[in-house]
CSV table of C-alpha atoms and ligand atoms in Angstrom, one decimal:
chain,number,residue,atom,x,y,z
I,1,UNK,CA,128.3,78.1,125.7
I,2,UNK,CA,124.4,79.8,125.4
I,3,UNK,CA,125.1,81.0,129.1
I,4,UNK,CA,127.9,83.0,128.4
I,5,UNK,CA,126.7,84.5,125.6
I,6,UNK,CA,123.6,85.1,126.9
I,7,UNK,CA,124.9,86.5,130.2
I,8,UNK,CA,127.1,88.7,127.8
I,9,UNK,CA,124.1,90.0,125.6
I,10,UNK,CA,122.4,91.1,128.7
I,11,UNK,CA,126.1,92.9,130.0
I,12,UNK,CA,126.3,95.4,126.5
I,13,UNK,CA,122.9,95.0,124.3
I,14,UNK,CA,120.2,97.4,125.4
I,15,UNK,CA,117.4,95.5,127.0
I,16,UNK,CA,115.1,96.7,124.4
I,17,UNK,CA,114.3,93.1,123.5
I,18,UNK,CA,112.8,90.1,126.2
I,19,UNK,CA,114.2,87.0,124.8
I,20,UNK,CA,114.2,83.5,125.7
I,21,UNK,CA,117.2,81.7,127.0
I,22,UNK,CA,118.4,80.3,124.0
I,23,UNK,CA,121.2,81.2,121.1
I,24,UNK,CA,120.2,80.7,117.7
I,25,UNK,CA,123.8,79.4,115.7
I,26,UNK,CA,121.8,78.2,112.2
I,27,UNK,CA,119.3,77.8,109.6
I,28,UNK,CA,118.0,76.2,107.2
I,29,UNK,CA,115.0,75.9,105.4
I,30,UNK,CA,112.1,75.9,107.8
I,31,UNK,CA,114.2,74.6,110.8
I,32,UNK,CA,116.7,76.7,113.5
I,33,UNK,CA,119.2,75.2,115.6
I,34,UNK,CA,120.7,76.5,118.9
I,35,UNK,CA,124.3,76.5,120.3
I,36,UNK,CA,123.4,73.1,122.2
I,37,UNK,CA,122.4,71.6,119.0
I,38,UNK,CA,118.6,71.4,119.5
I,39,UNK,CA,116.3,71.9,116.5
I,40,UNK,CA,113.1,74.2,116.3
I,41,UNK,CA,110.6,74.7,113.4
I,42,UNK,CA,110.0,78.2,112.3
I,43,UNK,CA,106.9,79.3,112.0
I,44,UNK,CA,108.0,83.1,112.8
I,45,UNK,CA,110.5,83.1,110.4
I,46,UNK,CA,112.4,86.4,111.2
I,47,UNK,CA,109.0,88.0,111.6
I,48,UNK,CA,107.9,87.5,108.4
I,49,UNK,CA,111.3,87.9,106.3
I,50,UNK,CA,112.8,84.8,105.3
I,51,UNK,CA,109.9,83.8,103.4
I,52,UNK,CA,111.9,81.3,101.2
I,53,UNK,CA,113.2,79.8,104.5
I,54,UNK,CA,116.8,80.3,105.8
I,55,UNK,CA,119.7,80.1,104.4
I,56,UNK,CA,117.7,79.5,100.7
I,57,UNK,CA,120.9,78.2,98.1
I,58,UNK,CA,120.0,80.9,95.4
I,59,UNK,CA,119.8,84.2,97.4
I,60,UNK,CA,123.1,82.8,99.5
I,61,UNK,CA,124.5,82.5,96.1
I,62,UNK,CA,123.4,85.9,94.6
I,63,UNK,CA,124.9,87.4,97.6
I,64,UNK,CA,128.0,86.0,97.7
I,65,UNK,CA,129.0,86.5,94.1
I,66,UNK,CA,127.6,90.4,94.4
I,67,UNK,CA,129.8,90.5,97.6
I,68,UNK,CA,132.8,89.7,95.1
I,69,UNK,CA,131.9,91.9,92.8
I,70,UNK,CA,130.6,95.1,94.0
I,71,UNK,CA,129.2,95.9,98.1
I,72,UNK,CA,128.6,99.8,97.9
I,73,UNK,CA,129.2,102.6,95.8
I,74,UNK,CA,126.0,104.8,97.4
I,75,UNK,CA,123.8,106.2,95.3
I,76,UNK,CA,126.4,109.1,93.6
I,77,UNK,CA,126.7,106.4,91.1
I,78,UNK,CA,124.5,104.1,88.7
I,79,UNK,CA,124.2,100.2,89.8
I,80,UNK,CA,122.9,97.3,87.9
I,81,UNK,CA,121.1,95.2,91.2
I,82,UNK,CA,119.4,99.0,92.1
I,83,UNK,CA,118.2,99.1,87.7
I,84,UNK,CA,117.0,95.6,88.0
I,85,UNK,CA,115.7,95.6,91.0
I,86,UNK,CA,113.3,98.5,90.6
I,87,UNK,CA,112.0,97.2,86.8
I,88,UNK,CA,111.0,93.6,88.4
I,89,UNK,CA,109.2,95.5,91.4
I,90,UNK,CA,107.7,98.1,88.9
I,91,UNK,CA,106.8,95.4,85.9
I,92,UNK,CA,104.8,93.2,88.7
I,93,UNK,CA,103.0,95.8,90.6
I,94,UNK,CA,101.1,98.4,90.1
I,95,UNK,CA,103.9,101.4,90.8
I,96,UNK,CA,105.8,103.1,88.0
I,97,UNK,CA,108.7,104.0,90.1
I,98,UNK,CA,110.9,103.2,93.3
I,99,UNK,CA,113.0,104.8,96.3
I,100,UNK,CA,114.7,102.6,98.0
I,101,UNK,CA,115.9,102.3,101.7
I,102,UNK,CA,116.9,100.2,104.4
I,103,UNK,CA,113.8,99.4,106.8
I,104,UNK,CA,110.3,99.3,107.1
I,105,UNK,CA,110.4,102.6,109.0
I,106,UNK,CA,112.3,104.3,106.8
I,107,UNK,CA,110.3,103.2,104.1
I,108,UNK,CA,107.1,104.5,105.0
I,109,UNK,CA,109.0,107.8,106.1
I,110,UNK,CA,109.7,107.9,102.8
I,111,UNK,CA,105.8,107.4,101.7
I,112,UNK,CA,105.0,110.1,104.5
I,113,UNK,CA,107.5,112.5,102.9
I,114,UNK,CA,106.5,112.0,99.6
I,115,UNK,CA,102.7,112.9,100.1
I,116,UNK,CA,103.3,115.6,102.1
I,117,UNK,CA,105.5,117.5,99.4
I,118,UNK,CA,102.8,116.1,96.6
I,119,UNK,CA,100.5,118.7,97.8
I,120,UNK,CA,103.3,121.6,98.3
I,121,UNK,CA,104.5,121.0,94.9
I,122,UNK,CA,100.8,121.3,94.0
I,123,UNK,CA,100.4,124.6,96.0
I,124,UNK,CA,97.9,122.8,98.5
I,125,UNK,CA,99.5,123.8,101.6
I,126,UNK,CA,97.2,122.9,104.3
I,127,UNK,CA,96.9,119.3,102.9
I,128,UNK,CA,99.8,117.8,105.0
I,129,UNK,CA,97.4,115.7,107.6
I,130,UNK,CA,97.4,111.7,107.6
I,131,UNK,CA,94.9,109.8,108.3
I,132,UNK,CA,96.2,106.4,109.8
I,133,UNK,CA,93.8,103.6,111.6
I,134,UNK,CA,93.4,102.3,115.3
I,135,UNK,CA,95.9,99.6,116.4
I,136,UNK,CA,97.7,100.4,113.2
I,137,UNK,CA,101.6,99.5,113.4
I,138,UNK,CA,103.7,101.5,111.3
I,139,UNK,CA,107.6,101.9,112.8
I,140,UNK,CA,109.6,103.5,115.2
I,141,UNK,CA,111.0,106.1,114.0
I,142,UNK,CA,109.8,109.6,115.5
I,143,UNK,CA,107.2,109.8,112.3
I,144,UNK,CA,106.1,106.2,112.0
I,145,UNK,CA,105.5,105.9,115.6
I,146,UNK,CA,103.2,109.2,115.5
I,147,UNK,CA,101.7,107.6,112.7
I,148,UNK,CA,101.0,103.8,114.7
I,149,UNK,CA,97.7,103.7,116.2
I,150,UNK,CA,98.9,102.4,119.2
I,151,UNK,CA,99.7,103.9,122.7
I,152,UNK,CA,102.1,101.7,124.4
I,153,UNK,CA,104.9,102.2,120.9
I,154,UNK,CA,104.1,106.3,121.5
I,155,UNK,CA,104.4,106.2,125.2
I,156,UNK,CA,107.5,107.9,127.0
I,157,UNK,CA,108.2,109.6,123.4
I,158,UNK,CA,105.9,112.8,124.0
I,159,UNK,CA,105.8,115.6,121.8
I,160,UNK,CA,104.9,113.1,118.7
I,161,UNK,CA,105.0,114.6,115.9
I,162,UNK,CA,101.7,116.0,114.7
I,163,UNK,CA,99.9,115.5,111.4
I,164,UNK,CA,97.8,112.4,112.0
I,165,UNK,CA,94.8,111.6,113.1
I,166,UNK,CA,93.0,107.7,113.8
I,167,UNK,CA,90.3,106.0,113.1
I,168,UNK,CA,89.3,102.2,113.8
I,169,UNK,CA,90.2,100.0,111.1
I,170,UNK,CA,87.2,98.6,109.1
I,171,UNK,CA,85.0,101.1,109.7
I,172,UNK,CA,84.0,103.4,106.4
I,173,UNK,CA,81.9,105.7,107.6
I,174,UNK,CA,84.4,107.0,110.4
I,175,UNK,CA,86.9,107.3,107.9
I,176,UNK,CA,84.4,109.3,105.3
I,177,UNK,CA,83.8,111.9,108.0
I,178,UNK,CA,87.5,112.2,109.0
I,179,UNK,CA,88.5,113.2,105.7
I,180,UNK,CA,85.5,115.3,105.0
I,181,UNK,CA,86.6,117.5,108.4
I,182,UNK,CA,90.0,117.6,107.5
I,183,UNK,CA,92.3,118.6,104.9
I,184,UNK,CA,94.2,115.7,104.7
I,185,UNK,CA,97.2,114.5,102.1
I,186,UNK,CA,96.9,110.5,102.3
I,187,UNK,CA,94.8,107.5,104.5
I,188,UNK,CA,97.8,105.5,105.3
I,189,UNK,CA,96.8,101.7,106.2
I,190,UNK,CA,98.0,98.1,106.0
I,191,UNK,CA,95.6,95.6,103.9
I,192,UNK,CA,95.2,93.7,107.1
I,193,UNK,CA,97.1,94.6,110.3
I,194,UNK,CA,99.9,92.6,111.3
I,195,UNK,CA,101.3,93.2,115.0
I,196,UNK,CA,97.8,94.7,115.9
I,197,UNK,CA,96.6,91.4,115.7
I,198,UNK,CA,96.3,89.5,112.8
I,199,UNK,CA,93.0,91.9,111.6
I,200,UNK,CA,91.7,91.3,108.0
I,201,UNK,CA,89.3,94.2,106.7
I,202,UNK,CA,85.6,93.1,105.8
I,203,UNK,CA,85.5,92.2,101.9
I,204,UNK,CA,84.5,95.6,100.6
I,205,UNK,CA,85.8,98.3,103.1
I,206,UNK,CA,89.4,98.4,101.0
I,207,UNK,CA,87.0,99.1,97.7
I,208,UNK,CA,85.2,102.1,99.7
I,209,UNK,CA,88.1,103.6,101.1
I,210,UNK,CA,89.9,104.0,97.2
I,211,UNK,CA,86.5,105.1,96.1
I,212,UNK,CA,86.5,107.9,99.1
I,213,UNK,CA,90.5,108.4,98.2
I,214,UNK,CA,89.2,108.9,94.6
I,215,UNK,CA,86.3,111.5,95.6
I,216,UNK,CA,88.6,113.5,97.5
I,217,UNK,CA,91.8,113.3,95.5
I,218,UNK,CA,93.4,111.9,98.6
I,219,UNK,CA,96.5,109.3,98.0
I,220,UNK,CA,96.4,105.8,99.5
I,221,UNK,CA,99.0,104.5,100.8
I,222,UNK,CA,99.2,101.0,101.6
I,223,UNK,CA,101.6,99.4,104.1
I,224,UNK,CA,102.8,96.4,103.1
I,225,UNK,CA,105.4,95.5,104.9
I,226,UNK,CA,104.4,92.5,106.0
I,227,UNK,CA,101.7,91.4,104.4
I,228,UNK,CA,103.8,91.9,101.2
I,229,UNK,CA,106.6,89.7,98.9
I,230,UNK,CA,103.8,86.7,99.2
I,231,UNK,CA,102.7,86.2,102.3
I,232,UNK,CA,99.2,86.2,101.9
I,233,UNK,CA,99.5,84.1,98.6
I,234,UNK,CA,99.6,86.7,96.4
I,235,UNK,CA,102.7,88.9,95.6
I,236,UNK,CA,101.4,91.9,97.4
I,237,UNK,CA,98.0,91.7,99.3
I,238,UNK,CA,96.4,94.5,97.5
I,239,UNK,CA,95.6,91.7,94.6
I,240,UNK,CA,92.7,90.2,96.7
I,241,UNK,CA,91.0,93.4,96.9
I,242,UNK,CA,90.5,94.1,93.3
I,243,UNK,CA,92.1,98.1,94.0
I,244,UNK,CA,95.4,99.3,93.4
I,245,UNK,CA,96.8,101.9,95.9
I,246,UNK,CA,99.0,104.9,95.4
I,247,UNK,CA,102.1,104.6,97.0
I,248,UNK,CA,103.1,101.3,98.8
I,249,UNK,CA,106.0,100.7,101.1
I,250,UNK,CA,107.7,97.5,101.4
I,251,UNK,CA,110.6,95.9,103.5
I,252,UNK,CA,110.8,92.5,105.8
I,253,UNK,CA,110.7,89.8,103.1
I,254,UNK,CA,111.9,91.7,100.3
I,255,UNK,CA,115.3,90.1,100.4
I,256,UNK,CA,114.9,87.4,102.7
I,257,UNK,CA,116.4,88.3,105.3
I,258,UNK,CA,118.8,91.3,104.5
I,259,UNK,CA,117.7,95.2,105.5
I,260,UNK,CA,115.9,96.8,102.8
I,261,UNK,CA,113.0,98.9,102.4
I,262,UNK,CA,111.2,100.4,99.3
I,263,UNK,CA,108.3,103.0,98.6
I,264,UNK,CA,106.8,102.3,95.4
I,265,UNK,CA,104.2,104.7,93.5
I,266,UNK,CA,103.4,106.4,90.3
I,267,UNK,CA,104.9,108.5,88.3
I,268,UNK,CA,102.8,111.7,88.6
I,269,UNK,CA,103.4,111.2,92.4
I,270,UNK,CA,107.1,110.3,91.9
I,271,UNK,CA,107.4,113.5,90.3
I,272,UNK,CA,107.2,115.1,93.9
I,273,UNK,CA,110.6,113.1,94.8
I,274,UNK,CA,112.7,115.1,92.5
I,275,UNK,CA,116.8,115.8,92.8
I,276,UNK,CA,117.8,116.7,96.9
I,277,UNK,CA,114.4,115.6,97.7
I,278,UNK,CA,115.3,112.5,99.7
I,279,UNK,CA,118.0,110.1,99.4
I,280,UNK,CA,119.7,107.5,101.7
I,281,UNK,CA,123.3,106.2,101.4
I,282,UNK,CA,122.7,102.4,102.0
I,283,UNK,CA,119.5,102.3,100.1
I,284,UNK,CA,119.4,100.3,97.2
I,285,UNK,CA,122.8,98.6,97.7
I,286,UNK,CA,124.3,96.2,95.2
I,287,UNK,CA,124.8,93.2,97.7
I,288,UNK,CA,121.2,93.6,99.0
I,289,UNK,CA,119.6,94.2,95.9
I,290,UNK,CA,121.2,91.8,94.2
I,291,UNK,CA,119.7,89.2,97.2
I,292,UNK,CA,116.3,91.0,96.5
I,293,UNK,CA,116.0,90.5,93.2
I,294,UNK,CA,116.9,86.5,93.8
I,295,UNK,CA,114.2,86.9,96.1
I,296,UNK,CA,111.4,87.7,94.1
I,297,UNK,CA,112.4,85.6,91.1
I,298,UNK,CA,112.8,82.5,93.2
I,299,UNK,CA,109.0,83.2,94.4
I,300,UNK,CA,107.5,83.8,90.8
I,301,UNK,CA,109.9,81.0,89.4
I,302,UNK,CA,109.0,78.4,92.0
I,303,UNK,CA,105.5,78.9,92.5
I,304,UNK,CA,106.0,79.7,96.1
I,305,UNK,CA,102.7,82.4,96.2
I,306,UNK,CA,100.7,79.6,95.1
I,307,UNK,CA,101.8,76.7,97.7
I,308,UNK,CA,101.6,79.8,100.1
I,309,UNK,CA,98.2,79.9,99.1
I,310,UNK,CA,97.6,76.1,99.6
I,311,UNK,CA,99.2,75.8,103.1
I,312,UNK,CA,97.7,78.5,104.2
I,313,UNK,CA,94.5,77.4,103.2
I,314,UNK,CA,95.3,74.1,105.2
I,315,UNK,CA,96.8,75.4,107.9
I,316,UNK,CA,93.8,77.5,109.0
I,317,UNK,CA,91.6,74.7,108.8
I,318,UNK,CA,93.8,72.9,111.4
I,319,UNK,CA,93.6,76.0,113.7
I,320,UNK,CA,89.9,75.8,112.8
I,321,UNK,CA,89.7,72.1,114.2
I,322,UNK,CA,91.4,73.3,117.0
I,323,UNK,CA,89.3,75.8,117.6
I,324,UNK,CA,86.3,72.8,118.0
I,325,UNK,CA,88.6,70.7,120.6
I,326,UNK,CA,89.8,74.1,122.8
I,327,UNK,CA,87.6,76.3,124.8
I,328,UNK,CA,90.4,78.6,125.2
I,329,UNK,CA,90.3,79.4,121.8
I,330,UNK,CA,88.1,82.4,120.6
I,331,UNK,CA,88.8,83.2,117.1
I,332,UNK,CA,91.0,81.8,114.0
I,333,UNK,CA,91.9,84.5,111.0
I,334,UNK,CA,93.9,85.8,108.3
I,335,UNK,CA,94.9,84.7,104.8
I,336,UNK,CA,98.1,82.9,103.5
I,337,UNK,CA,100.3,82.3,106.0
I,338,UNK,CA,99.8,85.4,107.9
I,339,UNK,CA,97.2,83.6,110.6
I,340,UNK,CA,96.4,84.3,113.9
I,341,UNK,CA,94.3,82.4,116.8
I,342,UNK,CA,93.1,84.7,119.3
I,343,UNK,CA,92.5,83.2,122.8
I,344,UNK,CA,90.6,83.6,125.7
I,345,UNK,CA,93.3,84.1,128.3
I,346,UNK,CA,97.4,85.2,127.9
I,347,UNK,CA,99.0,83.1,124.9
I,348,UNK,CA,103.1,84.2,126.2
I,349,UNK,CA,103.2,81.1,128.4
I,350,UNK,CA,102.2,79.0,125.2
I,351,UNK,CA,105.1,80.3,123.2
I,352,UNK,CA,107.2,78.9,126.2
I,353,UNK,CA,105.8,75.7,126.0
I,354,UNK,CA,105.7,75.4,121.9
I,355,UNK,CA,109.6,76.6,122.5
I,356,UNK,CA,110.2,73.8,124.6
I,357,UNK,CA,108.9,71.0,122.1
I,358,UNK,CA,110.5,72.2,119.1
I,359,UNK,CA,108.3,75.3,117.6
I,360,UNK,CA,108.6,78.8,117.4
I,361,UNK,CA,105.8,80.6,117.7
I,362,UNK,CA,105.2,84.6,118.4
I,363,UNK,CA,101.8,86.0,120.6
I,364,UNK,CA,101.0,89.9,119.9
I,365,UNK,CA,98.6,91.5,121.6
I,366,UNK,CA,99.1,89.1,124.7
I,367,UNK,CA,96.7,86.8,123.9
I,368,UNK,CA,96.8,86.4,119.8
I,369,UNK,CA,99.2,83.5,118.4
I,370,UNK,CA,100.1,84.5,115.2
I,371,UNK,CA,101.7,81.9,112.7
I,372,UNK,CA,103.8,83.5,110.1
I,373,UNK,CA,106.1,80.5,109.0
I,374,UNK,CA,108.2,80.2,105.7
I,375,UNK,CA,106.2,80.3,102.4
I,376,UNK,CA,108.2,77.0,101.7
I,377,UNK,CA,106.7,75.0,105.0
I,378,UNK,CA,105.1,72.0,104.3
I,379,UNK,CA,102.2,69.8,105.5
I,380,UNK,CA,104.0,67.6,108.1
I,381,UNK,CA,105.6,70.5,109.9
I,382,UNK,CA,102.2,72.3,110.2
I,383,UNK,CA,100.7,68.5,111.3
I,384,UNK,CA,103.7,68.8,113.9
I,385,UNK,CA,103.0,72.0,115.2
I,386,UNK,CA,99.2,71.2,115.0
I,387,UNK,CA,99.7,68.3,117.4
I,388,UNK,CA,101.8,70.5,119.8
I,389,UNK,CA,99.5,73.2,120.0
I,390,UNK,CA,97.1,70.6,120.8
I,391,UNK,CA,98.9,69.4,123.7
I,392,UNK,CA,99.5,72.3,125.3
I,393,UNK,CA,96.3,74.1,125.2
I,394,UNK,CA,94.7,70.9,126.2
I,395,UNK,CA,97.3,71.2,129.5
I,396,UNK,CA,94.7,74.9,130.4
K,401,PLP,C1,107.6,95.5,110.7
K,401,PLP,C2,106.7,96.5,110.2
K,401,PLP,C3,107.1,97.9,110.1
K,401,PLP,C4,108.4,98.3,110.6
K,401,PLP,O1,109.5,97.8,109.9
K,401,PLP,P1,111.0,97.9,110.4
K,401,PLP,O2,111.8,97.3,109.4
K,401,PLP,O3,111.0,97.2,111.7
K,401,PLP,O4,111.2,99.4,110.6
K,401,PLP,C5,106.2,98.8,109.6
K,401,PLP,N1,104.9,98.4,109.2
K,401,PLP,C6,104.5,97.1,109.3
K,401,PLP,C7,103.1,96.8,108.8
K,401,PLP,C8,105.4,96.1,109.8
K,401,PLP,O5,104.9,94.9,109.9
């Protein structure tokens, strides 16, 4: 059966994607199965969207009774899941207002939009520039891949668009003189960098660059795509930093597993996203938001941020034991349960391996393992995959 289908995929599906021999048929909580019947633990978990593990009983249900009730109307018309939606995101965060849309891509097109016309409303026409950071990851749209610090998503894709200039991540003083030499609209960043690595920012470089955004009366945006909705063991990682940013985008884990995107932000920058200014005719739709907001209430209700907090915390220091026992291993970071172990040589053939015995794991970069499991994942399974990981690097 997975040969067929497989062989089929390969006949008709763009080969955009390199994936392993093997048909995923169901899930459940933190474990997949294939079409042969054999089981895996997740600990990629959609890349980083089903945080409350698959198929979770109370988002399954949401959706199903808004799929009886009401799938689409676009956004001509008034919806309750949109109303409610947009008052949980905007009474536990920092953002006044929301525009929602169906992707992370499209969501921080929406962020880069709605800087950009900020400063026209304002009259400040030669503010349009965006400062973004080195090994950044941002989408792949035209825009967000212009904006993504990163040449091998821009390559083959020439004439990006223009408007944004880089600078390494972490470092304050590059950043300073960039936007002192240039009249720029926003500093676009995520918390920590996901696909470039698993990179957390030294403990007061987020504080500096809102203080240089203040200074300058540039607006930060902060990608949170996937550090967001938990994953680093608070609802959005912008809580560990003691600063709040201007606009912040959102999509993977917002509804567990459904397409969505949102930009969140203020009202006196909301006010730049007036009638005609953007719009999008999925976004916001009453079966997806109606999973969304399941979503989130399922996390505050249950706790989940806080046992994120708690695994995470334990799982690290199991990557950090096995960081004593394997040479191969050159560095163990991140927060939550967005962690990473960097290695010394090519980590793909160790994803094969894991596969093999049961786990999912992902390697970005080529040689960093990153760990983004369920927020729901629970001691044994991270002993499991602990013990495997052990194995196999002990096979170098
Ligand atoms: C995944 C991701 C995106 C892109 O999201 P899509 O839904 O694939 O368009 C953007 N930014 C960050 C930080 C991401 O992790």
């Amino acid at each position: 059966m997975s040969n067929e289908i497989i062989a089929k995929a390969d006949s008709v599906i763009t080969a955009t994607y390199k994936r392993p021999p093997v048909v995923i048929a169901k899930g459940k909580g933190c474990t997949l199965w294939d079409t042969e019947g054999r089981a895996y633990t997740d600990f990629v978990a959609g890349i980083a969207v089903c945080n409350l593990g698959h198929a979770h009983p109370r988002v399954s249900k949401a959706l199903s009774d808004q799929a009886e009730t009401l799938f689409h109307v676009s956004n001509l018309y008034y919806t309750i899941p949109q109303t409610e939606l947009a008052s949980w995101l905007a009474e536990n965060s920092f953002a006044d207002r929301v525009f929602f849309c169906n992707s992370g891509a499209e969501a921080n097109e929406a962020a880069i939009k709605i800087a950009r016309k900020y400063f026209r409303d304002k009259g400040e026409e030669d503010r349009y520039k965006i400062i973004t950071m080195e090994k950044s990851f941002h989408g792949r749209t035209m825009a967000t891949l212009s904006a993504t610090g990163q040449d091998k998503i821009r390559k083959g894709f020439d004439p990006v668009l223009q408007g944004f200039d880089f600078v390494p991540f972490n470092d304050i003083d590059a950043l300073s003189e960039k936007i002192k030499s240039s009249a720029c609209c926003a500093v676009l960043l995520e918390p920590i960098q996901g696909e470039g690595g698993v990179r957390c920012p030294d403990p007061e470089y987020l504080k500096k660059v809102r203080q240089i955004c203040d200074e300058t009366g540039t607006l930060l945006i902060f990608d949170e795509i996937q550090t967001g909705i938990g994953r680093t063991g608070t609802l959005f990682a912008y809580e560990h930093f003691g600063i709040e940013p201007d606009i912040m985008t959102l999509a993977k884990a917002l509804a567990n597993g459904l397409p969505i995107g949102a930009m969140l932000t203020k009202e006196r920058i909301a006010e730049a996203f007036g009638p005609g200014a953007h719009a999008s005719t999925f976004g916001g739709t009453p079966v997806v938001t109606a999973a969304s907001l399941e979503t989130l209430k399922t996390l505050s209700e249950e706790n989940i941020t806080d046992h994120c907090r708690d695994m995470g915390a334990y799982f690290k220091d199991r990557l950090l034991w096995l960081k004593d026992r394997h040479d191969i291993i050159e560095d163990v970071r991140g927060i939550g349960l967005l962690l990473g172990m960097k290695l010394k040589i090519k980590g793909g053939r160790f994803v094969t391996t894991c596969m093999e015995k049961g786990f999912l794991i992902n390697c970005i970069q080529e040689n960093i393992l990153r760990f983004i499991p369920p927020l729901i994942i629970e001691k044994e399974e991270i002993d499991s995959l602990v013990a495997c990981l052990d194995e196999v690097l002990g096979d170098e």
